[in-house]
mmCIF file of C-alpha atoms in Angstrom:
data_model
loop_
_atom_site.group_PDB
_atom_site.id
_atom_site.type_symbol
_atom_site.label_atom_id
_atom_site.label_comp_id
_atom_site.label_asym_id
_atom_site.label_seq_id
_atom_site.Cartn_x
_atom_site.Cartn_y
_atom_site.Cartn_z
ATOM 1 C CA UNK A 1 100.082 -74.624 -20.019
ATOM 2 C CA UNK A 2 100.874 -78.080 -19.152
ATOM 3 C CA UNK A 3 98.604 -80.960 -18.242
ATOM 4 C CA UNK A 4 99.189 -80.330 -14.108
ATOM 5 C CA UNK A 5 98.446 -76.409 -14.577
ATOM 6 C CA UNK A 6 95.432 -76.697 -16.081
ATOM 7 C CA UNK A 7 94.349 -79.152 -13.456
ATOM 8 C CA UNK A 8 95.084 -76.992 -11.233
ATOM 9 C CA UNK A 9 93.055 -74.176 -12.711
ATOM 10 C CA UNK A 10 90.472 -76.721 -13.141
ATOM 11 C CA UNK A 11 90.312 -77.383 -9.574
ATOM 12 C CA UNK A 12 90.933 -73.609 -8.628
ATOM 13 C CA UNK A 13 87.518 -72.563 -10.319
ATOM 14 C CA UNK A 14 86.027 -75.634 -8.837
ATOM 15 C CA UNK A 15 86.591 -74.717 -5.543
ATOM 16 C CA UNK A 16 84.886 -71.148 -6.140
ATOM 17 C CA UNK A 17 82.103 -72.544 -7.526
ATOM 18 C CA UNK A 18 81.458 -75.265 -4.793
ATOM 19 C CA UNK A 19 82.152 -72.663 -1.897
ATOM 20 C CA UNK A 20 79.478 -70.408 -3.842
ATOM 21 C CA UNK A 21 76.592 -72.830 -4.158
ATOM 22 C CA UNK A 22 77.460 -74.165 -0.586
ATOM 23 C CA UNK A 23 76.876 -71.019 0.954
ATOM 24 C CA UNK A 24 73.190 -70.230 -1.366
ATOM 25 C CA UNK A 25 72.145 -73.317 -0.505
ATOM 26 C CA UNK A 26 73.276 -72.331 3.332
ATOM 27 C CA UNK A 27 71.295 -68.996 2.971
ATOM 28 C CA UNK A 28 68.464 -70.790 1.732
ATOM 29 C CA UNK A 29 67.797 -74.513 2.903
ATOM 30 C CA UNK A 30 64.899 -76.282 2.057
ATOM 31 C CA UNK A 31 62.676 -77.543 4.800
ATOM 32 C CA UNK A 32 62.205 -81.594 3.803
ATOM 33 C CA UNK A 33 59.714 -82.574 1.265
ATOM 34 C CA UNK A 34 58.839 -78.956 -0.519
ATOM 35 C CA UNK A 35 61.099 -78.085 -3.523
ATOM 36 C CA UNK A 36 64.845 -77.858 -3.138
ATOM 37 C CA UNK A 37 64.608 -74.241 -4.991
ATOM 38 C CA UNK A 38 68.364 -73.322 -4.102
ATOM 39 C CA UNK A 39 69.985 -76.552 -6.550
ATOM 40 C CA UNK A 40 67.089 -75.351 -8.996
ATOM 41 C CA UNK A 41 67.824 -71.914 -9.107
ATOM 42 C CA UNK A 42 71.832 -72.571 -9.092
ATOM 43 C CA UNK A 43 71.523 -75.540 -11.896
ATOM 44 C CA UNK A 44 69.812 -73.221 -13.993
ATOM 45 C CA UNK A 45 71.832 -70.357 -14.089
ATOM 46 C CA UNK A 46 74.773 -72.510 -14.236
ATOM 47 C CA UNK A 47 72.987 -73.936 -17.419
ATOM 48 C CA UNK A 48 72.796 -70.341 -18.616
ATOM 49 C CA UNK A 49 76.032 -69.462 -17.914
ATOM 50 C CA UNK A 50 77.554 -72.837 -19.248
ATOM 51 C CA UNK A 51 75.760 -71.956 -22.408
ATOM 52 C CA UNK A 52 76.852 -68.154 -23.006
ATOM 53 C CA UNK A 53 80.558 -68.928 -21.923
ATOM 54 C CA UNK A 54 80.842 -72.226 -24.295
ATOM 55 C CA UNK A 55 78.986 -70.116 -27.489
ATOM 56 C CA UNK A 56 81.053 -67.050 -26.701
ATOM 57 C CA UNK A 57 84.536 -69.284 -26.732
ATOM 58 C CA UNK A 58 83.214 -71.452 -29.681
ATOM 59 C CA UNK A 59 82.655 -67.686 -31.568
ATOM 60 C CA UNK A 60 85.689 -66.372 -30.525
ATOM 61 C CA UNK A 61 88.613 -68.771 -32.279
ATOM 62 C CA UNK A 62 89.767 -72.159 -31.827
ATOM 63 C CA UNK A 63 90.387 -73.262 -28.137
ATOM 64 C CA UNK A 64 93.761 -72.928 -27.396
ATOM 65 C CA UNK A 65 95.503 -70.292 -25.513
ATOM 66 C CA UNK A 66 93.453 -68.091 -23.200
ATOM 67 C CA UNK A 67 90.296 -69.472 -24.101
ATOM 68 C CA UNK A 68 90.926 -73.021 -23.311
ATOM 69 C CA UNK A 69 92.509 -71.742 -20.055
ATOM 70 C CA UNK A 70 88.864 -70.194 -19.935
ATOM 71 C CA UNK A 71 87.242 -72.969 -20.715
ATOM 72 C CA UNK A 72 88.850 -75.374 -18.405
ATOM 73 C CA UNK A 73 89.019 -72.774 -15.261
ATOM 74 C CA UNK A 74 85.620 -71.226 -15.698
ATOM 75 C CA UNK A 75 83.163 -73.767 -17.337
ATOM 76 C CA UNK A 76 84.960 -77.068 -16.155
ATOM 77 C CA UNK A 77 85.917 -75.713 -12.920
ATOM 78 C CA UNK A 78 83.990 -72.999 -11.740
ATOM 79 C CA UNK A 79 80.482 -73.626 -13.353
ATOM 80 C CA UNK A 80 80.938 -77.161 -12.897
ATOM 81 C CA UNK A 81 81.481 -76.972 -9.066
ATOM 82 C CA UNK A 82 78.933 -74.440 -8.875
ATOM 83 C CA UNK A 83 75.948 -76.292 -10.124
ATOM 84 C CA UNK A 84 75.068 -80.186 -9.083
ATOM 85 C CA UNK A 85 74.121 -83.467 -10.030
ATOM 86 C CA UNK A 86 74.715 -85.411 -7.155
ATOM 87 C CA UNK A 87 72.969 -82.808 -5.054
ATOM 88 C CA UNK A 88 70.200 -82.533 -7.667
ATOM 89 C CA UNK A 89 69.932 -86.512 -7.596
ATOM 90 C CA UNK A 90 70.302 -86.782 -3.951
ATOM 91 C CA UNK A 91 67.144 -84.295 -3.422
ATOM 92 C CA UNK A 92 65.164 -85.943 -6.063
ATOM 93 C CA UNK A 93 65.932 -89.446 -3.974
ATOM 94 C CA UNK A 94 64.520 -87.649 -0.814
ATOM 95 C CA UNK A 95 61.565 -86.020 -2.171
ATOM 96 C CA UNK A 96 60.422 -89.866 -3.461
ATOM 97 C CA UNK A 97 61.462 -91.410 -0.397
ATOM 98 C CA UNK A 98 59.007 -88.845 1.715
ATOM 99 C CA UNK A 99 56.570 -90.361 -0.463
ATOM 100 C CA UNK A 100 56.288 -87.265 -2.710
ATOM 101 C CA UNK A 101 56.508 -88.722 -5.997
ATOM 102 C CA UNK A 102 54.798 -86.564 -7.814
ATOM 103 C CA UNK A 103 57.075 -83.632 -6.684
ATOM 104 C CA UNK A 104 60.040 -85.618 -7.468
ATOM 105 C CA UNK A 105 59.369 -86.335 -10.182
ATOM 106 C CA UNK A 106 57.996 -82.392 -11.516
ATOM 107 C CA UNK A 107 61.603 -81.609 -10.019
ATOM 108 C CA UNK A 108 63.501 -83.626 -12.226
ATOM 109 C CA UNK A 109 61.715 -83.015 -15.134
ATOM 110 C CA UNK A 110 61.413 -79.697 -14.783
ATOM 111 C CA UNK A 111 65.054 -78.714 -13.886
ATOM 112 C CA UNK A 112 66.101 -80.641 -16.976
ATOM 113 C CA UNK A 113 63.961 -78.397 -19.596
ATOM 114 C CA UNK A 114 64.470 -75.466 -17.935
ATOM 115 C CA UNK A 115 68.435 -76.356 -17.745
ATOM 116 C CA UNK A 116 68.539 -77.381 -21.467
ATOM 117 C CA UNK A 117 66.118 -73.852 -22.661
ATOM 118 C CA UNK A 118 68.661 -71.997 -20.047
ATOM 119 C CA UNK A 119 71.546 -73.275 -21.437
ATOM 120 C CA UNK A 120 69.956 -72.449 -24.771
ATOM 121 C CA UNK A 121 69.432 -68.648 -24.190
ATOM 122 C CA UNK A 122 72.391 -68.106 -22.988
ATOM 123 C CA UNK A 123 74.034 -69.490 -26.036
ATOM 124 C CA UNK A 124 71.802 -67.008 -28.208
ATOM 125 C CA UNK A 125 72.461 -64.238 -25.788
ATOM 126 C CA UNK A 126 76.401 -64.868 -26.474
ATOM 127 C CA UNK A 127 75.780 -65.642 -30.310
ATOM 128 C CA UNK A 128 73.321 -62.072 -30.522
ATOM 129 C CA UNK A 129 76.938 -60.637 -29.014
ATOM 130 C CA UNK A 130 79.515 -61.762 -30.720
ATOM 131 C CA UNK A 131 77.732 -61.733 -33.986
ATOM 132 C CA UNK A 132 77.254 -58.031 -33.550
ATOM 133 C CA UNK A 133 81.030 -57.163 -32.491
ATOM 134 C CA UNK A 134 81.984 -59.634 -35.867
ATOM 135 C CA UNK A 135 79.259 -57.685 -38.144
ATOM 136 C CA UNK A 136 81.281 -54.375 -36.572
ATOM 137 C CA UNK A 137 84.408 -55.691 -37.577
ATOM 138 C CA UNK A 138 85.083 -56.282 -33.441
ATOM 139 C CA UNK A 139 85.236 -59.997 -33.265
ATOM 140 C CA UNK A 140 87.533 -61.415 -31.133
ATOM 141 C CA UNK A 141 90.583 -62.942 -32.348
#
């Protein structure tokens, strides 16, 4: 696939991912100053996901073919348009400007370990898989 189709698939999963955080974080706004627990929630399953997808691939073979297309459309695109930094940075911005600091600054803090030990088990949960299907002779080619 050429450089312009994978954009595009790039920017197809994008737009999924963006229209489904949108509408959580439409289902479940945060009044002003109390934890934004939609982008929380979102950015840490996106972690989670980010992390089992990108082992899985990594186990599977090298990245070309279906896997980069994979890659590109699902992780680039779709996870990354599903979860936020701007968002993330925006509410942590807000929450300091409302003069609560100290929540701010639990929010950031948090939602970065959380993200990283997310992003973590999901990386294990994909490794505990795919090491199992190549110890069965079922890895993926």
């Amino acid at each position: 696939m050429r450089f312009v189709g994978l954009a595009l698939l790039v920017a197809a999963g994008a737009t999924v991912g963006t229209l489904l955080r949108a509408s959580i974080e439409l289902a479940f706004p945060h009044p002003p100053g109390e934890w934004p627990w939609a982008t929380f929630v979102i950015n840490v399953v996106g972690s989670f996901a980010l992390g089992a997808l990108i082992e899985a691939l990594a186990l599977s073979g090298p990245d070309t073919g279906r896997r980069r297309m994979l890659r590109l459309g699902v992780g680039t695109g779709m996870i990354g348009g599903f979860t936020t930094y701007s968002t993330f940075v925006v509410e942590i911005d807000q929450l300091a400007s409302a003069g609560q600091v100290a929540l701010a600054v639990a929010y950031a803090l948090v939602s970065v370990v959380l993200g990283v030990v997310a992003a973590a088990i999901g990386a294990g949960a994909a490794a505990s898989v795919f090491g199992r299907n190549e110890a069965d002779g079922q890895g993926a080619a």
